[in-house]
Amino acid sequence: MSNQVAVVTGAARGIGLATTKLLQAKGMTVVMVDRDADALTETAAECGDTAFPLLRDVSAPDEVEQIFSEIQSRFGRLDCLVNNAGVADFGPIEQTSFERWRTVMATNLDGVFLCSQAAIPALKETSGCIVNIASISGLRASTLRVAYGTSKAAVIQLTQQQAIELGEFGIRANCVAPGPVRTKLAMAVHTQEIIDAYHDAIPLNRYGSEQEIANLIAFLCSKEASYVTGQTIAADGGFECSGVGIPALRT
Ligand SMILES: NC(=O)c1ccc[n+]([C@@H]2O[C@H](COP(=O)([O-])OP(=O)(O)OC[C@H]3O[C@@H](n4cnc5c(N)ncnc54)[C@H](O)[C@@H]3O)[C@@H](O)[C@H]2O)c1
């Protein structure tokens, strides 16, 4: 992947930061997009001279345009777009105000749409790829996730739309659906009760790590995945496939 350029959104911490470091280790230059100035400054410094921090909000159309025009003028190419920036807000349907709903959709869905659309001209030049980060909450419904789960299910469908429309340009689009990972995002909404319940429901009996999610993202960015497009792959310890996972049916 040397000489290639990737953009990772939400790169200042968590899964985005792990992905940045892994793509760098594979030889890529990584544009780290995030809207958290302090975190971005701190982590970009530890990522060295193949990391380029860009303080931008992916939910703002004008800022998204700037991201891709800056990439074009600075690097003249783009090989991979990792749409990772996300926010979580859990609450019952009746207590999810339109404002809370829109805040989740603005980053989780609008951000993916906007960044992907703005990246297409550059990705056409390189037959590049898009990797969108959804969630197991987009694959299986759950209480409290009316906005988050719906935004992630939409990202899964958006991935398929991108794959079928952009395939003729050699652009691949895939989606990763992570299970729970102990990041700031997850820990803000996972109580101890939720953590215990996840351990119980996940066949591998544990949370995943940022690195385990990054490994799948990097694979989908690589030439090893050259015939893979339109797919959503869960990295979730088996949670999605566990079907009727009720305790009374366990051996
Ligand atoms: N951690 C989990 O358990 C989990 C599970 C499933 C899916 N995911 C998804 O993985 C992705 C990464 O999550 P994480 O757990 O690493 O979260 P995180 O909170 O640790 O990191 C998310 C980063 O995105 C940035 N960000 C948020 N909104 C942004 C915006 N509008 N513009 C630019 N940057 C923005 C934040 O500042 C932060 O640095 C998200 O899409 C999340 O929904 C996480």
XYZ file of C-alpha atoms and ligand atoms in Angstrom:
295
model
C 0.000 0.000 0.000
C 3.009 2.288 -0.165
C 2.500 5.644 -1.912
C -1.225 5.345 -1.316
C -3.326 7.917 0.517
C -6.219 7.146 2.848
C -8.578 9.384 4.731
C -9.925 8.120 8.050
C -12.721 10.134 9.649
C -13.021 10.168 13.423
C -9.318 9.341 13.543
C -8.389 11.107 16.778
C -9.168 8.137 19.007
C -10.730 4.705 19.266
C -11.246 2.565 16.172
C -10.272 5.412 13.822
C -6.927 5.896 15.534
C -6.156 2.166 15.484
C -7.060 2.092 11.786
C -4.839 5.084 11.078
C -1.841 3.421 12.711
C -2.425 0.120 10.915
C -2.774 1.728 7.479
C 0.400 3.715 8.189
C 2.193 0.487 9.127
C 1.154 -0.875 5.723
C 2.818 2.096 4.042
C -0.061 4.487 3.515
C -0.196 8.186 4.191
C -3.282 8.858 6.308
C -5.313 12.056 6.483
C -6.771 12.049 9.997
C -10.094 13.919 10.031
C -11.720 14.752 13.355
C -13.616 17.624 14.971
C -12.051 17.212 18.426
C -9.125 19.635 18.266
C -7.381 18.564 21.486
C -7.552 14.838 20.798
C -6.524 15.308 17.164
C -3.493 17.434 18.013
C -2.352 14.981 20.662
C -2.772 11.779 18.683
C -1.603 13.096 15.323
C 1.680 14.000 17.024
C 2.172 10.373 18.064
C 1.365 9.116 14.545
C 4.442 10.632 12.909
C 5.071 12.232 9.553
C 2.805 10.027 7.422
C -0.226 11.314 9.332
C -1.887 14.602 8.360
C -4.463 15.936 10.827
C -7.427 17.883 9.469
C -9.796 19.513 11.934
C -13.148 19.160 10.188
C -16.734 18.150 10.952
C -18.032 15.458 8.568
C -21.638 16.523 9.132
C -21.008 19.993 7.650
C -21.210 19.964 3.825
C -18.831 22.916 3.353
C -16.201 21.375 5.653
C -16.445 18.063 3.805
C -15.799 19.838 0.501
C -12.696 21.390 2.076
C -11.394 17.977 3.211
C -11.318 16.594 -0.307
C -10.091 19.725 -2.036
C -7.226 19.891 0.465
C -6.377 16.233 -0.124
C -6.387 16.831 -3.871
C -4.126 19.878 -3.690
C -1.740 18.358 -1.130
C -1.468 14.745 -2.361
C -3.136 14.666 -5.783
C -4.632 11.268 -5.079
C -6.920 9.301 -2.793
C -7.007 5.503 -2.536
C -9.211 4.721 0.467
C -11.928 6.496 2.381
C -12.747 5.063 5.819
C -16.020 6.600 7.039
C -15.540 5.916 10.744
C -16.647 9.101 12.553
C -19.678 8.337 14.664
C -21.683 9.423 17.678
C -23.895 7.393 19.999
C -26.952 8.548 21.902
C -29.126 5.880 23.476
C -32.667 6.586 24.615
C -36.248 5.327 24.412
C -38.241 6.288 21.318
C -40.553 8.634 23.199
C -37.632 10.499 24.760
C -35.645 10.833 21.549
C -36.315 14.399 20.498
C -36.005 15.365 16.864
C -32.868 17.299 17.797
C -31.227 14.176 19.312
C -32.311 12.127 16.270
C -30.847 14.712 13.888
C -27.581 14.921 15.824
C -27.047 11.187 15.418
C -28.098 11.176 11.760
C -25.962 14.225 10.944
C -22.690 12.478 11.721
C -23.524 8.785 11.329
C -25.476 8.973 8.074
C -25.125 12.438 6.506
C -21.362 12.351 7.171
C -20.946 9.051 5.331
C -23.045 10.276 2.409
C -21.243 13.611 2.154
C -17.680 12.291 2.469
C -18.291 9.464 0.010
C -19.865 11.748 -2.563
C -17.024 14.268 -2.288
C -14.408 11.497 -2.576
C -15.783 9.915 -5.756
C -13.850 11.987 -8.339
C -10.521 11.143 -6.673
C -11.461 7.486 -6.075
C -12.356 7.105 -9.767
C -8.770 8.026 -10.645
C -7.278 5.284 -8.446
C -10.057 2.644 -8.584
C -10.090 3.229 -4.857
C -12.355 2.002 -2.116
C -14.776 3.063 0.582
C -15.103 1.321 3.946
C -18.061 2.455 6.021
C -18.276 1.705 9.726
C -21.760 0.646 10.824
C -22.474 -1.440 13.932
C -24.134 -4.621 15.095
C -26.872 -2.175 16.116
C -27.543 -1.739 12.392
C -27.890 -5.499 11.931
C -29.938 -6.386 15.010
C -32.512 -4.116 16.611
C -32.315 -3.332 20.287
C -34.006 -1.056 22.776
C -32.663 2.504 23.198
C -31.123 2.600 19.719
C -33.923 4.122 17.644
C -31.599 6.797 16.254
C -28.218 5.042 16.477
C -29.453 1.667 15.184
C -31.456 3.248 12.372
C -28.487 5.389 11.314
C -26.261 2.310 11.160
C -28.817 0.212 9.256
C -28.981 3.070 6.748
C -25.193 3.017 6.414
C -25.389 -0.686 5.522
C -27.918 0.081 2.767
C -25.911 3.120 1.645
C -22.888 0.833 1.254
C -24.847 -1.367 -1.136
C -26.033 1.649 -3.106
C -22.449 2.830 -3.402
C -21.192 -0.607 -4.432
C -23.642 -1.109 -7.250
C -23.369 2.418 -8.618
C -19.609 2.854 -8.324
C -18.544 -0.641 -9.353
C -18.252 0.351 -12.994
C -15.503 2.785 -11.995
C -13.616 0.050 -10.153
C -14.544 1.591 -6.816
C -15.345 -0.958 -4.101
C -17.593 -0.115 -1.125
C -17.822 -2.329 1.931
C -19.017 -1.998 5.484
C -17.720 -3.178 8.845
C -20.203 -3.788 11.651
C -18.272 -3.833 14.901
C -19.518 -5.419 18.083
C -18.812 -3.644 21.376
C -15.352 -2.143 21.842
C -14.285 -0.259 24.993
C -13.892 3.159 23.382
C -15.023 6.524 24.715
C -18.140 6.305 22.518
C -19.181 2.925 23.891
C -18.282 3.585 27.505
C -20.460 6.712 27.508
C -23.552 4.586 26.828
C -22.668 1.114 28.213
C -23.579 0.665 31.864
C -22.063 -2.233 33.851
C -25.346 -4.047 33.312
C -25.039 -3.644 29.545
C -21.396 -4.774 29.630
C -22.325 -7.940 31.558
C -25.222 -8.654 29.195
C -22.979 -8.272 26.136
C -20.457 -10.699 27.598
C -23.285 -13.138 28.148
C -24.757 -12.745 24.642
C -21.541 -12.780 22.626
C -20.304 -16.284 21.722
C -16.670 -15.256 22.264
C -17.713 -13.872 25.674
C -15.893 -10.570 25.453
C -15.688 -7.113 23.913
C -13.518 -6.655 20.826
C -10.478 -4.427 20.622
C -9.874 -1.413 18.407
C -7.101 -3.402 16.731
C -9.421 -6.287 15.853
C -11.811 -3.897 14.089
C -8.927 -2.092 12.365
C -7.615 -5.421 11.039
C -10.856 -6.000 9.130
C -10.984 -2.413 7.867
C -7.402 -2.660 6.582
C -8.176 -5.952 4.848
C -11.139 -4.383 3.037
C -8.881 -1.490 1.986
C -6.274 -3.869 0.590
C -5.825 -5.500 -2.797
C -6.484 -8.848 -1.061
C -10.124 -7.730 -1.021
C -10.103 -6.736 -4.717
C -13.202 -8.834 -5.570
C -15.150 -7.931 -2.435
C -17.731 -5.167 -2.708
C -21.171 -4.372 -1.328
C -20.588 -6.498 1.774
C -21.205 -5.858 5.427
C -18.936 -7.933 7.631
C -19.458 -8.074 11.357
C -16.440 -8.159 13.662
C -18.499 -8.952 16.711
C -17.396 -12.150 18.422
C -20.313 -13.992 16.813
C -23.084 -11.775 18.213
C -24.914 -11.246 14.914
C -25.094 -14.930 14.032
C -26.272 -16.057 17.439
C -29.958 -15.934 16.438
C -32.241 -17.160 19.197
C -29.553 -16.675 21.794
C -31.761 -17.001 24.841
C -30.066 -18.346 27.968
C -32.607 -21.195 28.441
C -31.495 -22.784 25.140
C -27.817 -22.952 26.089
C -26.100 -26.193 26.915
N -17.020 1.284 20.234
C -18.025 0.475 19.919
O -18.477 -0.333 20.729
C -18.611 0.529 18.535
C -19.467 -0.513 18.151
C -20.032 -0.479 16.902
C -19.753 0.553 16.033
N -18.906 1.552 16.413
C -18.656 2.623 15.458
O -17.264 2.758 15.252
C -16.972 4.108 14.888
C -15.857 4.641 15.783
O -16.311 4.642 17.104
P -15.368 4.625 18.386
O -15.972 3.654 19.314
O -13.949 4.503 17.987
O -15.734 6.086 18.967
P -14.848 7.253 19.617
O -15.838 8.149 20.272
O -13.742 6.682 20.433
O -14.214 7.964 18.338
C -15.036 8.629 17.417
C -14.282 9.817 16.859
O -15.117 10.426 15.874
C -15.022 11.838 16.042
N -16.236 12.445 15.498
C -17.507 12.296 15.940
N -18.334 13.025 15.183
C -17.580 13.657 14.243
C -17.872 14.553 13.193
N -19.127 14.952 12.940
N -16.847 14.990 12.416
C -15.567 14.600 12.661
N -15.239 13.766 13.661
C -16.227 13.296 14.447
C -14.889 12.045 17.561
O -14.359 13.320 17.871
C -13.964 10.882 17.922
O -12.599 11.244 17.857
C -18.290 4.882 15.027
O -18.895 5.026 13.770
C -19.123 3.985 15.913
O -20.505 4.167 15.738
C -18.323 1.558 17.650
